[in-house]
Each structure stands twice: as structure tokens, then as C-alpha cells.
Short mmCIF file of C-alpha atoms in Angstrom, two decimals:
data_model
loop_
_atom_site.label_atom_id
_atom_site.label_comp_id
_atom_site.label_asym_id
_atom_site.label_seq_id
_atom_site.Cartn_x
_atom_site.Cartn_y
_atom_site.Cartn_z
CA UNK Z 15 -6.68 22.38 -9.25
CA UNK Z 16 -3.93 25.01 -9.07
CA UNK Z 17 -1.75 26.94 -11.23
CA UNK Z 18 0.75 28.43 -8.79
CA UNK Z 19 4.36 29.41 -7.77
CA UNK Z 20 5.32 26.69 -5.24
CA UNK Z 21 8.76 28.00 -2.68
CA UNK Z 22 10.56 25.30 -0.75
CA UNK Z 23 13.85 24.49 1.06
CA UNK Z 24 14.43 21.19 2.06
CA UNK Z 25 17.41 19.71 4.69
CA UNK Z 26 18.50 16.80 5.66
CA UNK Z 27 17.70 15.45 8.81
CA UNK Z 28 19.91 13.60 10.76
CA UNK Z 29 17.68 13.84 14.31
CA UNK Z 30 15.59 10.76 14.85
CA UNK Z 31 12.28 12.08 12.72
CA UNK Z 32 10.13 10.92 15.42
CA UNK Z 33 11.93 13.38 18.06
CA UNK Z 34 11.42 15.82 15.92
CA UNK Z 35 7.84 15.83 14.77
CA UNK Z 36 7.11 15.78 18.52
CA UNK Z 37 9.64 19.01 19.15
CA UNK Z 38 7.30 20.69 16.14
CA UNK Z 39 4.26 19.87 18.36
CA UNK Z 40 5.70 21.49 21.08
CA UNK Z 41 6.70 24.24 19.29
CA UNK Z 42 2.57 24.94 18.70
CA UNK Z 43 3.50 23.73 15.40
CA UNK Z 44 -0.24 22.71 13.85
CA UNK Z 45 0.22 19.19 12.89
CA UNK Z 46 -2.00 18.29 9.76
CA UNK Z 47 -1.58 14.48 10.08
CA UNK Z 48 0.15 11.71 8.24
CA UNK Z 49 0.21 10.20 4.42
CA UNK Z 50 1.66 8.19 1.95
CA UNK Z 51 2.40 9.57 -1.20
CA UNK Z 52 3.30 7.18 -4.17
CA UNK Z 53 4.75 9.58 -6.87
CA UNK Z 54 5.18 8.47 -10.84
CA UNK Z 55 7.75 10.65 -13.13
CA UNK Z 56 7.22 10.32 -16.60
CA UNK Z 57 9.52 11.66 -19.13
CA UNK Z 58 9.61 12.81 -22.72
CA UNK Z 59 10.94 10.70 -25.75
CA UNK Z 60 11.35 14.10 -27.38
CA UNK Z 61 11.49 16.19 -24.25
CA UNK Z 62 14.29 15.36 -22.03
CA UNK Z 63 13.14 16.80 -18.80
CA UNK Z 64 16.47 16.58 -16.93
CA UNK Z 65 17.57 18.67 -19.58
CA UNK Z 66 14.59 20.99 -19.36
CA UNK Z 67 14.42 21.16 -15.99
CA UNK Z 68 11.16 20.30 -15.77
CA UNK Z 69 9.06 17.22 -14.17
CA UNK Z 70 5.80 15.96 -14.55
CA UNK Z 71 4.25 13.72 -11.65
CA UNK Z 72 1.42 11.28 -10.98
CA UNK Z 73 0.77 11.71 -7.31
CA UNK Z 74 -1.19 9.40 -5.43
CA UNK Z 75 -1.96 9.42 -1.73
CA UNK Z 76 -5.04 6.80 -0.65
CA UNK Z 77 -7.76 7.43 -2.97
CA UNK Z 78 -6.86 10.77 -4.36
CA UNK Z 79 -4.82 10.99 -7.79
CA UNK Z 80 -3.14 13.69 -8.92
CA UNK Z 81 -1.26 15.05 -12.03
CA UNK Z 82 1.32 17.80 -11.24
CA UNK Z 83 3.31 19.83 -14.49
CA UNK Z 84 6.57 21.44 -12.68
CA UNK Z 85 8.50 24.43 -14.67
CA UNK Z 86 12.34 25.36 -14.22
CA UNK Z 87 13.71 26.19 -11.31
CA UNK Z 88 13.38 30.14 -10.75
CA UNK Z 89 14.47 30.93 -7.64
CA UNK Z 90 18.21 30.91 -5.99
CA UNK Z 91 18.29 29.96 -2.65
CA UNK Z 92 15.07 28.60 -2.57
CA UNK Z 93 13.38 26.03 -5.21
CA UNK Z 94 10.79 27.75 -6.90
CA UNK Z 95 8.59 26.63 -10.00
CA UNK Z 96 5.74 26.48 -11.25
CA UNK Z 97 3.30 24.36 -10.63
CA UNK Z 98 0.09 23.05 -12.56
CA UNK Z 99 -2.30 20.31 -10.94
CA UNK Z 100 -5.28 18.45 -11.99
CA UNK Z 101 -6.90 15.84 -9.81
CA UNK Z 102 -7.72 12.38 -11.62
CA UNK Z 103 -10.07 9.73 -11.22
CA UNK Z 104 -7.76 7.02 -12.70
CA UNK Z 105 -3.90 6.64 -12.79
CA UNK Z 106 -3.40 4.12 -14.81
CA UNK Z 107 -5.70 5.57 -17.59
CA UNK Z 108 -3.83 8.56 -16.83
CA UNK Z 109 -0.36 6.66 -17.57
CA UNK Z 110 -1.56 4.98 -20.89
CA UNK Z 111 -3.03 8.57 -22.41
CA UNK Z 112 0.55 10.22 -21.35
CA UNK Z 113 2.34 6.90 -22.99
CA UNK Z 114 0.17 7.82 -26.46
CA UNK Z 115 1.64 11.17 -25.75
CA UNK Z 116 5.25 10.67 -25.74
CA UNK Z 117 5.72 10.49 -22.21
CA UNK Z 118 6.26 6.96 -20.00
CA UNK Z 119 7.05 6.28 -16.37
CA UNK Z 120 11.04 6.48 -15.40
CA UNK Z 121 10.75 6.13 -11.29
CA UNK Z 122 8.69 5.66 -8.82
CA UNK Z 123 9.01 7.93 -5.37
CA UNK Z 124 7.57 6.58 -2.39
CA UNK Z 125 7.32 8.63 1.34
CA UNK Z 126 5.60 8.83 4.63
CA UNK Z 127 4.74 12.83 4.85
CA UNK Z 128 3.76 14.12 8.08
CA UNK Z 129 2.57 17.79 7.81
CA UNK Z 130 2.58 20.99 10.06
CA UNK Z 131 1.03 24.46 9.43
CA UNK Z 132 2.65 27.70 10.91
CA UNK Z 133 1.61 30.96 9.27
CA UNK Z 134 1.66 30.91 5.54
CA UNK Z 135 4.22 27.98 5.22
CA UNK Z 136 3.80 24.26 5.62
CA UNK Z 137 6.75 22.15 7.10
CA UNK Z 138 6.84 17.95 6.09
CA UNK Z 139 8.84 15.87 7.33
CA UNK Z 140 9.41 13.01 4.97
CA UNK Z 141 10.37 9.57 5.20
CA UNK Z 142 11.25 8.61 1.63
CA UNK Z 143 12.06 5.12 0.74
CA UNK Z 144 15.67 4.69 0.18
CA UNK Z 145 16.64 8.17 0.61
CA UNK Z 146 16.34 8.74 4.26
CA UNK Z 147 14.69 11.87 6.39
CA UNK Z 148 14.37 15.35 5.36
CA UNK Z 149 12.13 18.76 6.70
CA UNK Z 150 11.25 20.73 3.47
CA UNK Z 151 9.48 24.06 4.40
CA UNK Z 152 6.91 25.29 1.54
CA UNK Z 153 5.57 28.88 0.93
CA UNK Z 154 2.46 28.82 -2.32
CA UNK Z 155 3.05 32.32 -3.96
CA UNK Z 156 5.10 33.70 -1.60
CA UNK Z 157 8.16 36.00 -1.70
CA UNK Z 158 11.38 34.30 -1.44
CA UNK Z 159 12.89 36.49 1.13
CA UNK Z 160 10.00 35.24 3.67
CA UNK Z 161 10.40 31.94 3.15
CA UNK Z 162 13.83 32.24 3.68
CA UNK Z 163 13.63 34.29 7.15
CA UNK Z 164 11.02 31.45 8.04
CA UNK Z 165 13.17 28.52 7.50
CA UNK Z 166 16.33 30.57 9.45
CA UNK Z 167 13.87 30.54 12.16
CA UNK Z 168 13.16 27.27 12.27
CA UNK Z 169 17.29 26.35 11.89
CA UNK Z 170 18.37 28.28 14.77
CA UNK Z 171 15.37 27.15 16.84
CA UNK Z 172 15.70 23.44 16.16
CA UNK Z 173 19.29 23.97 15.78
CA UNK Z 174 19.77 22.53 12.67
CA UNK Z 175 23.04 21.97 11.20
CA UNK Z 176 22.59 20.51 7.59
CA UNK Z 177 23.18 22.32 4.43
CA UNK Z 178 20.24 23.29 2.12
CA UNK Z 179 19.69 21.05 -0.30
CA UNK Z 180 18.38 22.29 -3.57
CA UNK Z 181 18.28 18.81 -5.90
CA UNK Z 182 14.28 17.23 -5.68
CA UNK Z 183 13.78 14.17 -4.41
CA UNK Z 184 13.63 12.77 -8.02
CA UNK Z 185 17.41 14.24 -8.24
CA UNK Z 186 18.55 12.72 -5.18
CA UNK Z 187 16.64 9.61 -6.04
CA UNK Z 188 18.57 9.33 -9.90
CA UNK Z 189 21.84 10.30 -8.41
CA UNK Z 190 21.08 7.67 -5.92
CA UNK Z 191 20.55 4.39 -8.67
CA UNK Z 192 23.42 6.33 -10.98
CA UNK Z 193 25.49 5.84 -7.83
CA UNK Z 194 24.75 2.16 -6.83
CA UNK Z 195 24.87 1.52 -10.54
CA UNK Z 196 28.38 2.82 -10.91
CA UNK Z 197 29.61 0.77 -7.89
CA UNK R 4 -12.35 6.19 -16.49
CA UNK R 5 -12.74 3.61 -19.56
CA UNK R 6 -9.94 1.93 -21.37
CA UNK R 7 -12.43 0.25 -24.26
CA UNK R 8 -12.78 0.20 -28.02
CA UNK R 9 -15.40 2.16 -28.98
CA UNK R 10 -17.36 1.45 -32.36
CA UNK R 11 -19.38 4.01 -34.26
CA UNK R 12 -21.79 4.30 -37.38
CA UNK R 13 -22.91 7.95 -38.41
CA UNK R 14 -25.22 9.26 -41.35
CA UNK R 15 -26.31 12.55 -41.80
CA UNK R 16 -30.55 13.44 -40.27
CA UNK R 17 -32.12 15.39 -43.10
CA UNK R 18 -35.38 15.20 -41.02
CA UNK R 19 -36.66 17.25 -38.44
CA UNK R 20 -34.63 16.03 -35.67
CA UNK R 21 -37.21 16.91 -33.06
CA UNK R 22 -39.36 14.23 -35.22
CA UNK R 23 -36.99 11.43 -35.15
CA UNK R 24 -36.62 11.83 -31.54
CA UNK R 25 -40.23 11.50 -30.94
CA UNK R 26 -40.32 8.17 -33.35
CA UNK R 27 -37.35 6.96 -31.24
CA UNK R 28 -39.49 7.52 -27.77
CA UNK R 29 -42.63 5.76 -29.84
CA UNK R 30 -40.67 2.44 -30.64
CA UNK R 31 -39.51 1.84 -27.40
CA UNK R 32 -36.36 3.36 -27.46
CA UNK R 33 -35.19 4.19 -23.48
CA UNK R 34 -34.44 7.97 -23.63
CA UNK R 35 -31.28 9.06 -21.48
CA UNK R 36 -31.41 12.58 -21.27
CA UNK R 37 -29.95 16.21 -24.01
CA UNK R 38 -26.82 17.22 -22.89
CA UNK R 39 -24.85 19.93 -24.36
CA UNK R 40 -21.15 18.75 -24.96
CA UNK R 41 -17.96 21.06 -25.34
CA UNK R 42 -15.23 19.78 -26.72
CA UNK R 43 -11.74 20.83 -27.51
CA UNK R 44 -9.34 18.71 -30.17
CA UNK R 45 -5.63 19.40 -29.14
CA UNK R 46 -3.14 18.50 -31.61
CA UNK R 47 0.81 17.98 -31.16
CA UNK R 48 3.48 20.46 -31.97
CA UNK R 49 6.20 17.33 -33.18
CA UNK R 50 2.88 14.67 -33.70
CA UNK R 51 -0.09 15.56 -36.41
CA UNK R 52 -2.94 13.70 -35.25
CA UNK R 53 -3.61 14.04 -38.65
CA UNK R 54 -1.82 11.74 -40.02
CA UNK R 55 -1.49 9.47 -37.40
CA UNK R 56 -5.24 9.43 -36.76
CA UNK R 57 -5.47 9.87 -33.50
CA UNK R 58 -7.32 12.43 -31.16
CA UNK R 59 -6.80 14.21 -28.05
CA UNK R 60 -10.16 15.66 -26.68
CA UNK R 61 -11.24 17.56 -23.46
CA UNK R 62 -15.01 17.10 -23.33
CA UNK R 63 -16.85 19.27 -20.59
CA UNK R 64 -20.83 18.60 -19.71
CA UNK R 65 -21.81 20.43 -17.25
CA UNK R 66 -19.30 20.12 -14.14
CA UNK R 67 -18.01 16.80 -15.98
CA UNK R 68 -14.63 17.29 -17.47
CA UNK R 69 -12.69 14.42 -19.15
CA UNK R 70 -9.85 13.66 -21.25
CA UNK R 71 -9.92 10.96 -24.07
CA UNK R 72 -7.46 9.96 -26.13
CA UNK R 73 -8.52 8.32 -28.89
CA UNK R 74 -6.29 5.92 -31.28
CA UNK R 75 -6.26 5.32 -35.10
CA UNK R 76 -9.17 3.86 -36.51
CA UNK R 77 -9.16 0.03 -36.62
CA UNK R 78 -12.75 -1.16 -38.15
CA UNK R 79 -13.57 -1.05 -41.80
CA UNK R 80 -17.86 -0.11 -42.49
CA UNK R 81 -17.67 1.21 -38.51
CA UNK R 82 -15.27 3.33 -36.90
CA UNK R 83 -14.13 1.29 -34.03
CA UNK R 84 -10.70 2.64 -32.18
CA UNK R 85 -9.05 2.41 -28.54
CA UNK R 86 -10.52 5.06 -26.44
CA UNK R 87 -8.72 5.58 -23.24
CA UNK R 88 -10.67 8.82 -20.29
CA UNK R 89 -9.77 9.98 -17.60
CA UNK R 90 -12.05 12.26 -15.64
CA UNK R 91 -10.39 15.61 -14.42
CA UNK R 92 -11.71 18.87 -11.96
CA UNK R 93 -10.06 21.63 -14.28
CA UNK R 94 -10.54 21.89 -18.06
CA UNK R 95 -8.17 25.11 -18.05
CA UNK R 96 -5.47 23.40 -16.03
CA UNK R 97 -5.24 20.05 -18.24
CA UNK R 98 -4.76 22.45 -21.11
CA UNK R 99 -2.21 24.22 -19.21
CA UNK R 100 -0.41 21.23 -18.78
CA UNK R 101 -0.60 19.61 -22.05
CA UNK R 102 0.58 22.99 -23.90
CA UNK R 103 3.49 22.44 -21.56
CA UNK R 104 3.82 18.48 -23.18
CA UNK R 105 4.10 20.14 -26.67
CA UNK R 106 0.04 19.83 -27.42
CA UNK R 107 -2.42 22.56 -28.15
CA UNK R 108 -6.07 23.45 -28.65
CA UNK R 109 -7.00 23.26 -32.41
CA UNK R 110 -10.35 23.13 -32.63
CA UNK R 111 -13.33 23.46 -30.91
CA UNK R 112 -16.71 21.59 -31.29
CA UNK R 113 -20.27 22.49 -29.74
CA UNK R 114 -23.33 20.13 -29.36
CA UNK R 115 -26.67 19.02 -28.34
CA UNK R 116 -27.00 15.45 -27.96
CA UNK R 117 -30.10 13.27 -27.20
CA UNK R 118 -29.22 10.21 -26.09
CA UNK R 119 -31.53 6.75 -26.42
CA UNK R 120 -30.20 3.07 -25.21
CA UNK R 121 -31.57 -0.29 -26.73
CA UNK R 122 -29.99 -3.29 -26.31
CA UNK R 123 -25.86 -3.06 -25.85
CA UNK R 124 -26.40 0.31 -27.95
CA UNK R 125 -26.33 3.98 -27.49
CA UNK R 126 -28.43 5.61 -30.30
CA UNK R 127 -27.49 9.73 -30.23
CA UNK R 128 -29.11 12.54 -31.97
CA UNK R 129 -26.57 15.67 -31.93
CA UNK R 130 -26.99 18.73 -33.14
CA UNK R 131 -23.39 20.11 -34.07
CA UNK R 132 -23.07 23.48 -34.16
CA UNK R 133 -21.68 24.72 -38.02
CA UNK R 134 -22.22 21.04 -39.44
CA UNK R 135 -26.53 19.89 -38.52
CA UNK R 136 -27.85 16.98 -37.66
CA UNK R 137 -26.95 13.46 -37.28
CA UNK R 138 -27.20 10.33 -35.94
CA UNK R 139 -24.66 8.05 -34.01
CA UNK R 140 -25.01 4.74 -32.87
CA UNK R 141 -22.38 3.45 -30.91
CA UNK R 142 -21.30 0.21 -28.92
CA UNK R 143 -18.57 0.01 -26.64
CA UNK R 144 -16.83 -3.23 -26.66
CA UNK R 145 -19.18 -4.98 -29.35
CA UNK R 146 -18.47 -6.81 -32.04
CA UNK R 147 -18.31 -4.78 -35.15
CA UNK R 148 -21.22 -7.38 -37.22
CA UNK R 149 -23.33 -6.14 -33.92
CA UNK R 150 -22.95 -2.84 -34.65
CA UNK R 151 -23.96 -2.91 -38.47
CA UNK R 152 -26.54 -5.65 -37.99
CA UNK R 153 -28.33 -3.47 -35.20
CA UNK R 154 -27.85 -0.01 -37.51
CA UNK R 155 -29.31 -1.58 -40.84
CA UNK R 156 -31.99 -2.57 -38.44
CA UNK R 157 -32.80 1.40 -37.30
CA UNK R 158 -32.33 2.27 -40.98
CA UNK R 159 -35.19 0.29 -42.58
CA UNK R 160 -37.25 1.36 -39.74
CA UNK R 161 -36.76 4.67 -40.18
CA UNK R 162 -36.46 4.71 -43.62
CA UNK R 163 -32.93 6.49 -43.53
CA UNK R 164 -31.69 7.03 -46.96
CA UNK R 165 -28.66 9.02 -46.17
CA UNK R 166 -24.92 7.32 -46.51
CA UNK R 167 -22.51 6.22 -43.62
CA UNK R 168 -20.20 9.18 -42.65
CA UNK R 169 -17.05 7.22 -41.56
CA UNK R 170 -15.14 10.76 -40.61
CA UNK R 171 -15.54 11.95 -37.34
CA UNK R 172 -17.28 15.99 -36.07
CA UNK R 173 -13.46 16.50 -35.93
CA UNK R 174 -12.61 15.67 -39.60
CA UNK R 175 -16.12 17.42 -40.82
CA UNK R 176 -15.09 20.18 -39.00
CA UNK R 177 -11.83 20.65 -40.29
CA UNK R 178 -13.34 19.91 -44.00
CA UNK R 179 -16.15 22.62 -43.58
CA UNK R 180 -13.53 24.66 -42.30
CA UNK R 181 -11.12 24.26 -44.91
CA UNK R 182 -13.71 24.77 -47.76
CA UNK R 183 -15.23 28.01 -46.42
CA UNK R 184 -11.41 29.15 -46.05
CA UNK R 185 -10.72 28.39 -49.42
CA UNK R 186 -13.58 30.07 -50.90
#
């Protein structure tokens, strides 16, 4: 259950992930462990949420289930929204209520997360099916500017050179299929 | 978390029901345990539930929080329709997020509920606040000559005189509602 403003900046990594996680480690980086998270994102008949830039997510990692609402981008640099959760005891009861709603399934995001902890900010780096490797740094109700100083840190210290991407997964993952569907 | 069709027969107690429930206890009736139910109806900003007859309820008992849609009515003497929960951990968050899916609160209904098993049936004495007493008896995933059949049953033994209410504590509501407005 939260109702917060979630902060994150996300690269792409082109280090082996592996050699990575275990430079975090090293780093006294507090590693958290390691999931799978099967995301659903529905979308509006009415409500076009590409349009609205908004998302709404069935998250599901082992046996917990949760429903994320994510508002409009607000931040520059970083991607800020915000961010409602409930946790569920059923997805696909979940899915059918949200159909009578006006809302179905589009696509289906699949990773393998491992987590870190340093200071207020936790650092993933994600396998996601299809997309490749990225480290997204997140700050909950944080100011920008410190999340920003944070992830500079952790640039010049792993010496990353990859641009900041600001698109979601679910972006990259639509450009992605609009992209092999063109071809 | 049910995806079922529930079925349900409802009259109007003009008894005492303190008095009924002790009758119920006498013939054998299991009792289950009084319960006092919140519930809030949400309605669509671009769908009327109305006139689509469907409903949208957050029911909280106790800790217990769940969301049930419920779809039009399909049964003729009972009122039998899909009824599809999911249980949630935050009542103020689900609203949250289905304001943000174009549906809001509309109404709210309080009550006390006894509730008594026999046989595949749950027999319920509620006392709903602005509207009495009643009694329900429902069957999930009976047939509907079950349902009747086993009602006419508790009617001759109780001697209930009072007519079937096919409406729901929703549509009562609204009705009371809409008569003391226009008064």
C-alpha cells in the first residue's frame, strides 16, 4: 500500500550485468537479493494512456500480486510520477474486474531484478526479456536534485558511459514490437 | 477471490429481528457469526451503472477489504448475476486508483449482518442502516429452482408474509434517497 512520488533514472548497460552486480558488492553496495517480476499493462478503451501519459500495472513477483496506478511524468531529468499500489490476492480476478471496467491487457513485461540499497535510493539491475540490461536508480519522495547527484556518483564511479534514458520499459518495449513490426 | 454467480432472494423482516434470529438458532440453523459490513458503490464518470446494471463495491469487515464487481442481473424471481472479488490491503488506495480509471464513490451503505448456513445456503439477517431489516438468502453457484424451492421452504416456516424485494441495498438506497430529496 502506497501513495507516493516514485524518482528514477535508468541507463543502459552495456558491461556484462554479472560483473557488475559483483562491482556493486564491492562497492558495500547492500544487495537485497534477486526476483522475477511478471508485469501486465492494461489500457483504456476510452482512456488512451500513451496519450495520457499514464500506466496502470499488474505486478507479480512469486506469490505476491500487485496493482500499481502511475501519473504523468513530472520531473525533467529524472522520471517522476506518481504512484498508487494495492496488493491483491488474485490477478486474474483482478484482470476480469479491470476488463468490466474498460481497461484490458496490451503487454506483458517480464525481468530478472536484482536489488541494492545505499542510503535513501535503491539501484536494480534488470534483465528484461527482449530488451536487454539496464541499472535504474530509485529515490521514494525524494528531491530530484539528490537523486540526480546520487546517480552522477555512481556514473563516474562505475564509469558509465550510456545516456539517460527517460522512456519506461513499457516505452522501450512498444517501440521495440512497432520496430520489428515495421521491418 | 471468487469468480461465481451469485443468486439472491430478499423480503423485508417486520419482526423483531433479534426474534427471528433466535427461531433460526432453534431449528437448527448453523449460526456463522454478526459482522458489521461497510460498503462503498462507485459509479463511472463515461459508464452509469445505472443503466447498465452493474456494481462496483469496496466492502471492508474488519481488516478484510475487497473489491466486487458485480454484473447485470441475469435470473428472473431471484437475483442471480456474475460476481467477480478480489481481496485488497488498502480501501483508500483502491479508491485512489479507480478515481484515476474514471470511477467514483457514490454511495455508501452500513450494516449488521447475522449470518446462518443450511444446506448449500447462506441465510443473512442485516440490519441496514436508513432502510431496517431484512432477510437474504443466498446460494453461490446453485441452481436458481434451489434457491426458490429452499426460500418458500423458510417462508412457511416462519410464516413470512412480506413480498420478494428483487432491488438490491444499493437501489433501496438510492430510492429512499431520492424520495426524502424530493420531499
Amino acid at each position: 500500500m502506497t501513495d507516493v512520488i516514485e524518482r528514477e533514472i535508468k541507463v543502459k548497460l552495456d558491461v556484462d550485468p554479472q560483473k557488475f552486480i559483483d562491482r556493486l558488492v564491492k562497492e558495500g553496495y547492500e544487495y537485497l537479493g534477486r526476483e522475477v517480476q511478471e508485469d501486465i499493462y492494461l489500457n483504456g478503451e476510452a482512456k488512451d494512456f500513451k496519450k495520457t501519459d499514464e500506466a496502470l500495472r499488474i505486478r507479480t513477483v512469486g506469490d505476491k500480486i500487485e496493482l500499481t496506478y502511475k501519473g504523468p511524468r513530472m520531473g525533467s531529468e529524472s522520471k517522476s510520477r506518481e504512484e498508487i499500489t494495492v496488493v491483491l490476492d488474485s490477478r486474474e480476478s483482478m484482470v476480469k474486474i479491470l476488463e468490466k471496467l474498460g481497461y484490458r491487457p496490451v503487454y506483458k513485461i517480464k525481468k530478472i531484478r536484482y536489488t541494492f540499497k545505499k542510503e535513501n535510493f535503491t539501484i536494480c539491475v534488470d534483465n528484461v526479456e527482449g530488451l536487454g540490461n539496464f541499472l535504474e536508480v530509485e529515490g521514494i519522495d525524494v528531491e530530484e536534485r539528490e537523486l540526480i547527484d546520487f546517480f552522477n556518483k555512481i556514473k563516474i564511479l562505475f564509469n558509465l558511459k550510456e545516456e539517460v534514458i527517460t522512456k519506461s520499459y513499457l516505452e522501450l518495449m512498444v517501440n521495440a514490437l512497432d520496430h520489428s513490426n515495421s521491418n
